[in-house]
């Protein structure tokens, strides 16, 4: 064993992120002290980012099976059958820490990485989404981070050539020191041609393909497994640099290779680079690998085995091909002008052996690395919940000027128009986008079925209300799942399956770990009830700076199917004279609402709970109506409540006004107008379809209340026969568009 670099001891292991007991476990597992290269390999594989050591016991409780599931968690991405011999491959991941340190490259490489996770399974990426969280709009770094992240997401996706079809942007003080950049990608594959990350077949060659390896990104996984503190800017070298044009070549070359009978297994070199993919491919197959690092294409001189194993240079793949067919693979990569080389072979040793110029630098059991560590960390309900769980409105007066309150709400950073963001993304590349950002809460892309000539649609919803999770971790997480489900149903899609990206603070703190466990419990229960299994996902912990954690943010990405693309429904009102109605409950609740936070600075109270027995009937009614093609528009009533939803539907179509008449209900006016709750939909339809809408709602056992009609150039709202709001559409538009003009 060559000891290249400093002598390894507990102090050096600590600098690599290993605790004293973890270093002792490593030495016991090896029966000796590790080499410097081995320490580097183990430190990244046992990091929180790669090993999920704090979350694994909880993640195993999530539902992941279903008749539609082809591949669940454990692979590069999840795979779900959509019929006709087709499957969708999708996943969501975080790139939070890199994006805070270097917003442009951090966000860009986040998009590149999630796209590689999808096409390594044999799928062509057809849609991406981004969920972004920034600090207060007045914070000194928010504008800089916002511009850098949006540019990074847009430039990479646009150059790579995949439409960005949905997502969300939220601002909150808790993200001042730790933003979130969560990227989702969905690809289309043949259901019988799915590729997995297995290093199988003793003697089969291991190929490296893609960009040359440099020193960028070394210890990126370790950096992502620690909270920020003073001096974190020094970690900028751990942020990778991406090249979307290289990734486009890599995509086309890999898809071409997958058409040949050559490939045994393939994996993206993501977090921890060459280390993680070689270890994971060997461990999945129960095999071993031997690597010869002198063959790795390098763009810098004098790179050591330690650096080559830990580099996170982008746009690289590792694959195993059938022995004797490696030249066919190399020829394909040469055609696409990609660096490629045979860098090792599959063995039966069960070990990851790293050599350079015939000298051994690492000799490690693959299972020791892949199984890593597993902790059941202490959990304790945080004390803050005693202060925020109960809502008192004694100091909150009902609005006296409803129009002014509505304008204030439409200008709120978390309600306002986000077109400044999504207009920087290409939505129409590949010509398959049916519903673009801003048209509905979900994006929809067309999937052509060659044999029948039929066009199906795949819908994507992505987001999370972190305030709900902060106030009630279990129920808020259930609501996040129910909200994604509602977003899909509103466009006419039947939900199929879910991916998640779980963003939390330091898991070593019992309060954070309690939040995490409760959130997992809520997600699991909701996905079981709604039959939308979790097929892939990501965990991002240590999202805090100087001890201040972000609000718990379990981002949910959900995918649904439209059997007929013509049944798709968007949110904007279409024509004067159409009737407007609410499907479900008219009023929501004020607990955890955007109204209380934005207008009164209050973050208290339990959000309205998701009731499966009641709310599933509303979902069923909406799906029946959309499939019958009798709705002109549909939108779920969510952040900002009923009046914000009506306003957005006025502005989202032909800029039409509406005349609304609401009944007087027990309770408060602001609760009726701005309250929030699950499974409520605002729909519009023609006179001719009114009877059918009423019949379907009644048949599903859900409420349907007609509240007005589309028309005019004003939004007029009467309550109990008294006119309480009369605002020109132009005034609503100015308020809705103003905020991002100021921020950007």
XYZ file of C-alpha atoms in Angstrom:
744
model
C 0.000 0.000 0.000
C 1.415 3.370 -1.046
C 1.078 6.061 1.646
C 0.824 9.139 -0.559
C 0.134 12.277 1.473
C 0.196 12.933 5.224
C 0.062 10.167 7.812
C -3.516 9.367 8.746
C -4.620 9.719 12.358
C -7.772 10.704 14.268
C -6.988 14.413 13.916
C -6.702 14.203 10.119
C -9.846 12.074 10.014
C -11.649 14.798 11.957
C -10.573 17.359 9.343
C -12.211 15.050 6.777
C -15.494 15.093 8.706
C -15.172 11.743 10.515
C -15.946 11.702 14.233
C -13.581 9.861 16.580
C -15.874 6.827 16.875
C -16.356 6.747 13.095
C -12.616 6.734 12.530
C -12.283 3.933 15.076
C -14.966 1.938 13.244
C -13.049 2.412 9.991
C -9.805 1.147 11.505
C -11.605 -1.827 13.062
C -13.283 -2.632 9.736
C -9.958 -2.598 7.906
C -7.905 -4.164 10.682
C -5.334 -1.393 10.130
C -4.944 2.350 9.684
C -6.210 3.652 6.349
C -4.025 5.243 3.708
C -4.540 8.899 2.825
C -6.454 7.981 -0.341
C -8.586 5.524 1.619
C -9.391 8.191 4.183
C -10.566 10.495 1.409
C -12.721 7.762 -0.135
C -14.293 6.784 3.175
C -14.855 10.375 4.273
C -17.068 11.114 1.283
C -18.843 7.757 1.277
C -19.613 8.105 5.002
C -20.634 11.736 4.710
C -24.257 12.624 5.354
C -24.637 13.610 1.706
C -23.671 10.176 0.385
C -24.501 7.745 3.193
C -27.804 9.184 4.510
C -26.567 8.011 7.904
C -29.075 10.118 9.871
C -32.076 9.519 7.614
C -31.882 5.921 6.389
C -33.911 4.344 9.168
C -36.721 6.819 8.535
C -36.629 6.679 4.741
C -37.220 2.931 4.847
C -40.725 3.578 6.215
C -41.827 5.386 3.044
C -44.086 3.491 0.591
C -42.302 2.692 -2.647
C -44.311 -0.098 -4.286
C -47.223 -0.049 -6.688
C -48.365 -1.710 -9.902
C -47.060 1.271 -11.878
C -43.575 1.216 -10.297
C -40.786 -0.286 -12.406
C -37.884 0.989 -10.288
C -38.086 2.478 -6.815
C -35.527 4.121 -4.510
C -31.921 2.959 -4.616
C -31.116 3.616 -8.246
C -30.158 6.858 -9.971
C -33.837 7.744 -10.492
C -37.307 6.238 -10.130
C -39.140 4.638 -13.056
C -42.920 4.496 -13.534
C -44.913 2.758 -16.265
C -47.237 5.009 -18.308
C -48.495 2.315 -20.685
C -47.901 1.658 -24.377
C -44.416 0.315 -23.637
C -43.352 3.702 -22.267
C -42.040 4.770 -18.879
C -41.143 8.034 -17.198
C -37.928 8.334 -15.217
C -37.702 11.135 -12.656
C -35.996 12.436 -9.548
C -35.476 15.612 -7.532
C -32.201 16.619 -5.886
C -30.693 19.530 -3.996
C -27.713 21.733 -4.741
C -28.128 24.072 -1.799
C -24.698 24.625 -0.310
C -22.896 25.040 -3.662
C -25.550 27.510 -4.827
C -25.189 29.676 -1.734
C -21.417 29.823 -2.177
C -21.412 30.249 -5.970
C -25.004 30.767 -7.167
C -24.474 30.539 -10.918
C -22.315 27.406 -11.064
C -24.036 25.812 -8.076
C -27.453 26.058 -9.707
C -26.167 25.157 -13.180
C -24.439 21.984 -12.023
C -27.515 21.083 -9.994
C -29.502 21.006 -13.231
C -26.753 19.078 -15.019
C -26.502 16.495 -12.264
C -30.208 15.729 -12.077
C -30.419 15.399 -15.867
C -27.569 12.860 -15.819
C -29.341 10.867 -13.094
C -32.267 10.516 -15.488
C -30.520 9.744 -18.759
C -28.192 7.254 -17.118
C -31.326 5.104 -16.702
C -31.892 5.107 -20.463
C -34.341 8.011 -20.644
C -34.217 11.134 -22.763
C -34.914 14.147 -20.502
C -38.079 15.939 -21.640
C -38.808 18.325 -18.752
C -37.173 19.978 -15.774
C -38.528 21.973 -12.853
C -36.871 24.082 -10.182
C -37.970 24.893 -6.635
C -36.040 27.847 -5.208
C -35.953 29.302 -1.699
C -34.342 32.642 -0.879
C -34.122 34.909 2.153
C -36.041 38.091 2.825
C -36.346 40.253 -0.286
C -34.669 43.095 1.629
C -31.665 41.008 2.675
C -28.386 42.246 1.242
C -27.555 38.992 -0.578
C -31.004 38.018 -1.841
C -30.916 39.889 -5.142
C -27.387 38.645 -5.912
C -28.291 35.040 -5.126
C -31.587 35.241 -7.010
C -29.941 36.555 -10.166
C -27.102 34.031 -10.036
C -29.292 30.998 -9.394
C -31.895 31.863 -12.032
C -29.182 32.511 -14.594
C -27.474 29.216 -13.733
C -30.678 27.188 -13.990
C -31.704 28.916 -17.206
C -28.363 28.854 -19.003
C -27.679 25.188 -18.318
C -31.166 23.957 -19.135
C -31.486 26.169 -22.209
C -28.117 25.123 -23.626
C -28.672 21.451 -22.821
C -32.042 21.637 -24.547
C -34.696 20.589 -22.026
C -37.780 22.715 -21.285
C -38.313 24.058 -17.776
C -42.055 23.653 -17.284
C -42.868 24.340 -13.627
C -41.523 25.113 -10.173
C -41.842 27.758 -7.491
C -39.967 30.583 -5.784
C -40.475 31.408 -2.098
C -38.861 34.023 0.150
C -38.484 33.625 3.896
C -36.133 34.980 6.548
C -35.040 31.462 7.494
C -33.257 31.131 4.122
C -31.169 34.303 4.589
C -28.049 32.287 5.329
C -28.857 29.088 3.441
C -30.842 29.165 0.208
C -32.380 26.067 -1.365
C -31.967 25.069 -5.004
C -33.908 21.869 -5.711
C -33.945 20.595 -9.291
C -36.303 18.010 -10.810
C -35.902 16.184 -14.121
C -38.223 13.806 -15.969
C -37.278 11.657 -18.924
C -39.038 9.284 -21.297
C -37.814 5.726 -21.825
C -38.931 2.392 -23.202
C -40.283 0.402 -20.272
C -38.280 -2.677 -21.269
C -34.995 -0.767 -21.801
C -34.140 0.566 -18.344
C -30.455 0.661 -17.368
C -29.139 0.365 -13.845
C -25.938 1.021 -11.952
C -24.498 -2.488 -11.658
C -20.883 -3.557 -12.005
C -21.657 -7.132 -13.037
C -19.709 -9.832 -14.847
C -16.219 -10.653 -13.627
C -13.671 -9.480 -16.186
C -15.961 -6.955 -17.836
C -14.159 -3.678 -18.546
C -15.042 -0.417 -16.784
C -15.189 2.660 -19.021
C -14.877 6.308 -18.139
C -16.535 8.746 -20.550
C -17.149 12.480 -20.653
C -15.255 15.541 -19.556
C -11.679 15.319 -18.345
C -11.148 15.204 -14.590
C -9.862 18.297 -12.816
C -9.505 19.469 -9.254
C -12.889 21.208 -9.085
C -15.449 19.911 -6.639
C -13.040 17.974 -4.417
C -14.781 17.423 -1.066
C -18.049 18.767 -2.458
C -19.999 15.982 -0.721
C -18.242 16.692 2.567
C -18.957 20.414 2.239
C -22.647 19.632 1.661
C -22.683 17.598 4.896
C -21.872 20.475 7.249
C -23.603 23.671 8.251
C -22.283 27.079 7.268
C -20.326 29.297 9.624
C -17.896 32.188 9.418
C -15.352 31.471 6.699
C -17.651 29.288 4.595
C -16.796 31.356 1.510
C -13.421 29.595 1.574
C -15.242 26.450 0.409
C -15.839 27.916 -3.070
C -13.266 25.539 -4.650
C -15.589 22.667 -3.689
C -18.176 24.008 -6.152
C -18.050 22.362 -9.571
C -18.085 24.041 -12.973
C -20.512 22.756 -15.592
C -20.556 22.593 -19.390
C -24.061 21.977 -20.819
C -22.754 21.496 -24.357
C -20.516 18.663 -23.147
C -23.502 17.156 -21.367
C -25.544 17.277 -24.574
C -22.852 15.255 -26.348
C -22.719 12.852 -23.416
C -26.497 12.399 -23.537
C -26.597 11.580 -27.221
C -23.598 9.246 -27.012
C -25.045 7.324 -24.053
C -28.459 6.971 -25.691
C -26.816 5.700 -28.871
C -24.762 3.194 -26.897
C -27.915 2.010 -25.129
C -29.342 0.956 -28.482
C -26.476 -1.536 -28.839
C -26.083 -4.835 -26.993
C -23.023 -3.597 -25.151
C -23.921 -1.984 -21.842
C -24.015 -3.917 -18.550
C -24.333 -1.040 -16.076
C -23.958 2.731 -15.987
C -23.862 5.461 -13.376
C -23.372 9.206 -13.254
C -20.287 10.527 -11.481
C -22.186 12.868 -9.201
C -21.442 13.593 -5.551
C -18.077 12.031 -4.604
C -17.313 11.481 -8.287
C -15.439 8.358 -9.274
C -15.577 7.106 -5.690
C -19.322 6.933 -5.240
C -20.211 5.471 -8.622
C -17.564 2.723 -8.490
C -18.452 1.801 -4.909
C -22.211 1.825 -5.458
C -22.039 -0.132 -8.720
C -19.915 -2.813 -7.083
C -22.024 -3.002 -3.936
C -25.309 -3.326 -5.852
C -23.906 -6.216 -7.893
C -22.114 -7.896 -4.983
C -18.896 -7.679 -6.959
C -15.600 -5.827 -6.771
C -13.832 -3.338 -9.021
C -10.212 -2.593 -9.752
C -9.405 0.883 -11.070
C -6.292 1.999 -12.936
C -6.241 5.747 -12.454
C -3.399 6.494 -14.845
C -5.946 5.895 -17.636
C -8.412 8.522 -16.385
C -8.523 11.492 -18.809
C -7.144 14.475 -16.865
C -7.141 18.178 -17.609
C -4.563 19.059 -14.933
C -1.047 17.780 -14.441
C 0.179 15.868 -11.441
C -3.195 14.768 -10.121
C -2.938 12.260 -7.291
C -5.149 9.209 -6.701
C -6.726 11.084 -3.780
C -7.712 13.942 -6.096
C -8.839 11.699 -8.939
C -11.111 9.659 -6.678
C -12.684 12.699 -4.994
C -12.984 15.140 -7.888
C -16.554 16.115 -8.743
C -15.823 17.434 -12.222
C -19.072 17.483 -14.143
C -20.392 15.675 -17.233
C -18.779 12.282 -16.550
C -20.116 8.719 -16.557
C -18.778 5.366 -15.424
C -20.021 2.249 -17.157
C -19.437 -1.468 -17.402
C -19.564 -3.023 -20.871
C -19.455 -6.611 -22.060
C -15.907 -7.862 -22.429
C -14.813 -7.800 -26.042
C -17.267 -5.040 -26.957
C -15.425 -2.138 -25.412
C -14.149 -0.951 -28.775
C -17.692 -0.515 -30.051
C -18.384 1.743 -27.082
C -15.145 3.671 -27.552
C -15.960 4.190 -31.222
C -19.350 5.681 -30.377
C -17.789 8.074 -27.886
C -15.107 9.064 -30.384
C -17.861 9.838 -32.897
C -19.329 12.288 -30.383
C -15.887 13.768 -29.680
C -15.875 12.611 -26.062
C -12.943 11.489 -23.977
C -13.308 7.815 -23.094
C -10.990 5.188 -21.689
C -10.955 1.765 -20.093
C -10.103 2.517 -16.452
C -10.624 -0.839 -14.768
C -12.427 -4.129 -14.657
C -15.018 -5.965 -12.599
C -13.625 -8.490 -10.109
C -15.022 -11.054 -7.726
C -13.082 -9.689 -4.752
C -15.907 -7.643 -3.254
C -13.382 -4.821 -2.904
C -12.704 -1.444 -4.451
C -9.026 -1.511 -5.327
C -7.467 1.712 -6.555
C -4.177 1.541 -8.439
C -2.025 4.025 -10.262
C 0.945 2.874 -12.305
C 0.499 -0.583 -10.725
C 0.869 0.748 -7.172
C -2.067 0.171 -4.777
C -3.426 3.325 -3.125
C -6.680 1.927 -1.721
C -7.986 -1.538 -0.931
C -11.438 -1.266 0.632
C -14.443 -3.602 1.014
C -17.259 -2.272 -1.193
C -19.915 -3.179 1.376
C -18.077 -1.334 4.168
C -18.176 1.792 2.034
C -21.677 1.420 0.632
C -23.422 0.406 3.845
C -21.635 3.206 5.641
C -23.060 4.344 8.941
C -26.580 4.317 10.294
C -27.754 6.435 13.204
C -30.997 6.599 15.131
C -30.384 10.095 16.368
C -32.159 11.463 19.448
C -35.458 13.217 18.755
C -37.337 15.737 20.869
C -40.364 17.863 20.049
C -39.019 21.417 19.769
C -40.173 23.934 22.367
C -41.101 26.563 19.759
C -44.177 24.527 18.824
C -45.726 25.365 22.214
C -45.589 29.031 21.233
C -46.855 28.805 17.636
C -49.282 25.886 17.710
C -52.292 27.927 18.810
C -53.626 30.892 16.890
C -55.201 33.902 18.576
C -56.675 36.638 16.407
C -57.615 39.109 19.142
C -55.189 41.699 17.768
C -56.076 41.105 14.103
C -58.961 43.166 12.784
C -60.987 42.125 9.761
C -60.005 44.204 6.729
C -62.047 47.370 6.363
C -60.805 47.965 2.791
C -60.930 44.575 1.108
C -59.625 45.930 -2.186
C -56.523 47.419 -0.589
C -55.849 44.185 1.287
C -56.158 42.170 -1.912
C -53.705 44.478 -3.725
C -51.289 44.102 -0.832
C -51.600 40.323 -1.004
C -51.076 40.189 -4.773
C -47.846 42.144 -4.307
C -46.577 39.771 -1.606
C -43.264 38.152 -2.690
C -44.714 34.663 -2.267
C -47.928 35.407 -4.217
C -46.790 37.813 -6.923
C -46.065 37.086 -10.574
C -42.802 35.142 -11.018
C -42.542 35.590 -14.775
C -39.206 37.418 -14.374
C -37.837 34.053 -13.272
C -39.429 31.658 -15.715
C -39.141 33.925 -18.740
C -35.394 33.284 -18.558
C -36.033 29.588 -19.114
C -36.822 27.940 -22.431
C -40.224 26.249 -22.078
C -40.737 25.254 -25.678
C -37.534 23.516 -26.743
C -38.344 20.033 -28.140
C -41.874 21.349 -28.952
C -43.572 19.097 -26.412
C -44.662 21.617 -23.787
C -48.432 21.895 -23.466
C -48.778 23.860 -20.201
C -46.060 26.413 -19.462
C -45.093 28.145 -16.199
C -47.700 30.715 -15.254
C -50.551 28.912 -17.008
C -51.297 26.467 -14.185
C -49.816 25.096 -10.980
C -48.473 22.090 -12.909
C -46.437 21.842 -16.086
C -47.548 19.435 -18.812
C -45.533 17.893 -21.639
C -46.828 15.854 -24.565
C -45.850 12.204 -24.976
C -46.499 10.823 -28.442
C -47.429 7.153 -28.703
C -46.022 6.036 -32.099
C -48.166 2.980 -32.776
C -51.594 4.509 -32.151
C -50.680 8.084 -33.003
C -52.294 9.155 -29.734
C -50.872 12.007 -27.664
C -50.759 11.508 -23.925
C -49.641 14.092 -21.409
C -47.326 13.899 -18.434
C -47.932 16.515 -15.746
C -45.420 17.626 -13.123
C -46.116 19.393 -9.831
C -43.359 20.525 -7.496
C -43.224 22.555 -4.297
C -43.789 22.718 -0.552
C -45.286 25.171 1.945
C -42.491 25.234 4.518
C -44.481 27.409 6.927
C -47.068 24.661 7.259
C -44.322 22.131 7.994
C -42.670 24.479 10.497
C -45.944 24.927 12.386
C -47.029 21.277 12.185
C -44.309 18.955 10.788
C -46.531 15.896 10.397
C -49.650 17.607 9.071
C -47.713 20.155 7.033
C -45.899 17.348 5.229
C -49.171 15.566 4.515
C -50.459 18.838 3.096
C -47.399 19.152 0.848
C -48.279 15.803 -0.733
C -51.977 16.702 -0.972
C -51.090 20.054 -2.568
C -48.997 18.403 -5.297
C -51.848 15.953 -5.885
C -54.287 18.867 -6.213
C -51.994 20.660 -8.669
C -52.014 17.611 -10.945
C -55.737 17.044 -10.668
C -56.393 20.693 -11.577
C -54.818 20.233 -15.028
C -56.606 16.911 -15.566
C -53.823 14.469 -14.689
C -54.184 11.294 -12.652
C -51.324 11.273 -10.111
C -48.945 8.305 -10.392
C -45.917 8.605 -8.126
C -43.742 10.937 -6.105
C -40.155 12.029 -5.605
C -39.020 14.134 -2.660
C -36.154 16.408 -1.674
C -35.980 16.722 2.107
C -34.273 19.938 3.233
C -33.681 20.277 6.978
C -31.207 21.684 9.480
C -28.599 19.935 11.636
C -29.750 16.360 12.405
C -27.522 16.236 15.480
C -30.024 18.562 17.158
C -32.933 16.538 18.617
C -35.487 19.182 17.618
C -34.445 19.078 13.957
C -34.410 15.288 13.958
C -37.916 15.249 15.435
C -39.089 17.565 12.637
C -37.510 15.245 10.082
C -39.030 12.068 11.497
C -42.487 13.624 11.755
C -42.221 14.937 8.222
C -41.303 11.487 6.900
C -44.251 10.042 8.789
C -46.583 12.604 7.238
C -45.281 12.116 3.701
C -45.499 8.352 4.048
C -49.061 8.391 5.366
C -50.264 10.773 2.645
C -48.573 8.846 -0.171
C -50.063 5.589 1.074
C -53.548 7.079 1.241
C -53.276 8.704 -2.184
C -51.468 5.726 -3.759
C -48.582 7.849 -5.018
C -45.492 5.895 -3.894
C -42.090 7.508 -3.400
C -39.855 6.170 -6.188
C -36.803 8.386 -5.759
C -35.536 11.273 -3.700
C -32.809 13.132 -1.903
C -32.003 14.276 1.620
C -30.223 17.559 2.318
C -29.333 18.165 5.963
C -27.207 20.736 7.781
C -29.051 23.574 6.059
C -28.238 26.210 8.641
C -25.797 29.008 9.278
C -24.336 29.959 12.652
C -26.808 27.647 14.338
C -29.927 29.101 12.643
C -31.764 26.425 10.666
C -34.019 26.879 7.673
C -37.694 26.125 8.025
C -38.156 22.386 7.397
C -38.762 22.096 3.655
C -39.686 18.624 2.389
C -40.060 19.445 -1.294
C -42.504 17.206 -3.141
C -42.348 16.427 -6.852
C -45.301 14.462 -8.195
C -46.007 13.118 -11.675
C -49.389 12.443 -13.247
C -50.732 11.082 -16.537
C -53.321 12.438 -18.953
C -54.549 9.650 -21.223
C -55.646 12.279 -23.723
C -53.735 15.538 -24.013
C -56.926 17.298 -25.115
C -58.354 16.991 -21.598
C -55.760 19.405 -20.186
C -57.171 22.414 -18.318
C -55.369 25.661 -17.462
C -56.091 28.241 -14.755
C -56.979 31.438 -16.627
C -60.576 32.452 -17.319
C -61.311 32.011 -21.027
C -64.461 33.911 -21.989
C -66.975 36.416 -20.654
C -70.192 34.811 -19.457
C -68.623 31.603 -18.157
C -69.852 30.577 -14.729
C -67.429 30.486 -11.784
C -67.751 27.963 -8.964
C -65.870 26.492 -6.033
C -65.576 22.708 -5.860
C -65.130 21.586 -2.266
C -65.251 23.842 0.780
C -65.683 27.587 0.291
C -63.657 28.877 3.236
C -60.251 27.767 4.461
C -58.410 28.564 7.676
C -56.036 31.322 8.722
C -53.553 29.149 10.616
C -50.191 29.302 8.849
C -51.627 31.434 6.038
C -49.713 33.800 3.788
C -52.257 36.476 4.718
C -51.380 36.388 8.417
C -47.659 36.373 7.692
C -47.614 39.085 5.041
C -50.268 41.452 6.360
C -49.846 40.946 10.110
C -46.418 39.373 10.648
C -47.960 36.335 12.352
C -46.710 32.767 11.840
C -48.968 30.800 14.137
C -51.730 28.257 14.168
C -52.234 24.808 12.760
C -53.020 24.662 9.038
C -56.298 23.026 7.991
C -55.721 19.276 8.056
C -55.902 16.959 5.076
C -58.964 14.707 5.470
C -58.619 11.737 3.131
C -62.239 10.610 3.440
C -63.558 14.046 2.497
C -60.892 15.466 0.242
C -60.361 12.401 -1.940
C -63.961 12.829 -3.133
C -63.109 16.353 -4.290
C -60.102 15.029 -6.216
C -62.290 12.338 -7.808
C -64.866 14.914 -8.872
C -62.224 17.127 -10.465
C -60.736 14.225 -12.408
C -64.168 13.193 -13.641
C -64.905 16.725 -14.845
C -61.569 17.200 -16.591
C -61.768 13.847 -18.345
C -65.254 14.788 -19.536
C -63.765 18.026 -20.959
C -66.508 20.203 -19.447
C -64.344 22.723 -17.575
C -63.050 25.887 -19.206
C -60.562 26.555 -16.393
C -59.490 25.048 -13.105
C -57.069 26.020 -10.360
C -56.539 24.761 -6.830
C -57.102 27.402 -4.148
C -53.839 27.505 -2.214
C -51.457 30.253 -1.046
C -53.333 33.496 -0.533
C -56.769 31.905 -0.484
C -59.863 32.427 -2.586
C -59.511 36.082 -3.639
C -55.894 35.679 -4.714
C -56.880 32.610 -6.725
C -59.739 34.461 -8.439
C -57.413 37.376 -9.225
C -54.775 35.105 -10.735
C -57.408 33.400 -12.879
C -58.550 36.841 -14.079
C -54.986 37.807 -14.976
C -53.849 34.412 -16.248
C -56.062 34.127 -19.297
C -57.514 36.937 -21.382
C -57.218 39.541 -18.573
C -60.954 39.300 -17.927
C -62.777 40.593 -14.880
C -65.304 38.742 -12.765
C -68.425 39.429 -10.756
C -68.362 37.411 -7.540
C -71.073 36.996 -4.916
C -70.095 35.251 -1.685
C -72.444 34.228 1.091
C -72.047 35.459 4.654
C -70.464 32.657 6.663
C -69.924 32.261 10.364
C -66.497 33.556 11.174
C -64.290 36.259 9.753
C -64.249 38.019 6.398
C -60.488 37.551 6.008
C -60.869 33.839 6.628
C -63.438 33.609 3.836
C -61.321 35.657 1.426
C -57.738 34.672 2.293
C -58.001 31.437 4.294
C -56.126 28.374 3.052
C -57.006 24.694 3.058
C -56.547 21.513 0.994
C -58.651 20.188 -1.876
C -60.461 23.387 -2.916
C -60.756 24.277 -6.583
C -61.920 27.318 -8.509
C -63.462 26.305 -11.836
C -65.264 27.971 -14.717
C -67.545 26.479 -17.352
C -70.180 27.356 -19.943
C -73.921 27.457 -19.355
C -74.215 24.340 -21.510
C -71.942 22.378 -19.185
C -73.404 23.637 -15.902
C -75.777 20.709 -15.417
C -73.010 18.168 -16.073
C -70.676 19.871 -13.607
C -73.363 19.883 -10.919
C -74.249 16.256 -11.583
C -70.638 15.059 -11.327
C -70.000 17.001 -8.134
C -73.176 15.613 -6.581
C -72.346 12.099 -7.743
C -68.983 12.274 -5.973
C -70.597 13.673 -2.840
C -68.795 17.017 -2.834
C -69.934 20.602 -2.559
C -70.301 22.845 -5.616
C -71.087 26.513 -5.052
C -71.534 28.865 -7.981
C -70.145 32.237 -6.935
C -70.306 34.385 -10.062
C -69.383 34.779 -13.699
C -66.535 35.968 -15.892
C -66.746 39.372 -17.539
C -65.897 43.050 -17.553
C -62.682 44.856 -16.747
C -63.080 44.837 -12.975
C -63.103 42.303 -10.182
C -66.232 42.949 -8.131
C -66.885 40.971 -4.959
C -70.069 41.150 -2.923
C -70.461 39.458 0.441
C -73.993 38.844 1.641
C -75.265 41.169 -1.083
C -72.983 44.056 -0.050
C -70.329 45.189 -2.529
C -67.021 44.898 -0.669
C -64.477 45.055 -3.504
C -64.423 46.799 -6.891
C -60.945 46.917 -8.432
C -59.954 47.399 -12.077
C -58.074 44.494 -13.629
C -55.284 46.938 -14.472
C -54.828 47.703 -10.752
C -54.652 43.998 -9.927
C -52.081 43.528 -12.689
C -49.892 46.384 -11.428
C -49.857 44.959 -7.914
C -49.230 41.423 -9.155
C -46.294 42.398 -11.389
C -44.695 45.084 -9.203
C -42.746 43.048 -6.666
C -40.342 41.256 -8.986
C -39.703 44.427 -10.913
C -38.411 45.845 -7.628
C -36.448 42.759 -6.519
C -34.824 42.101 -9.874
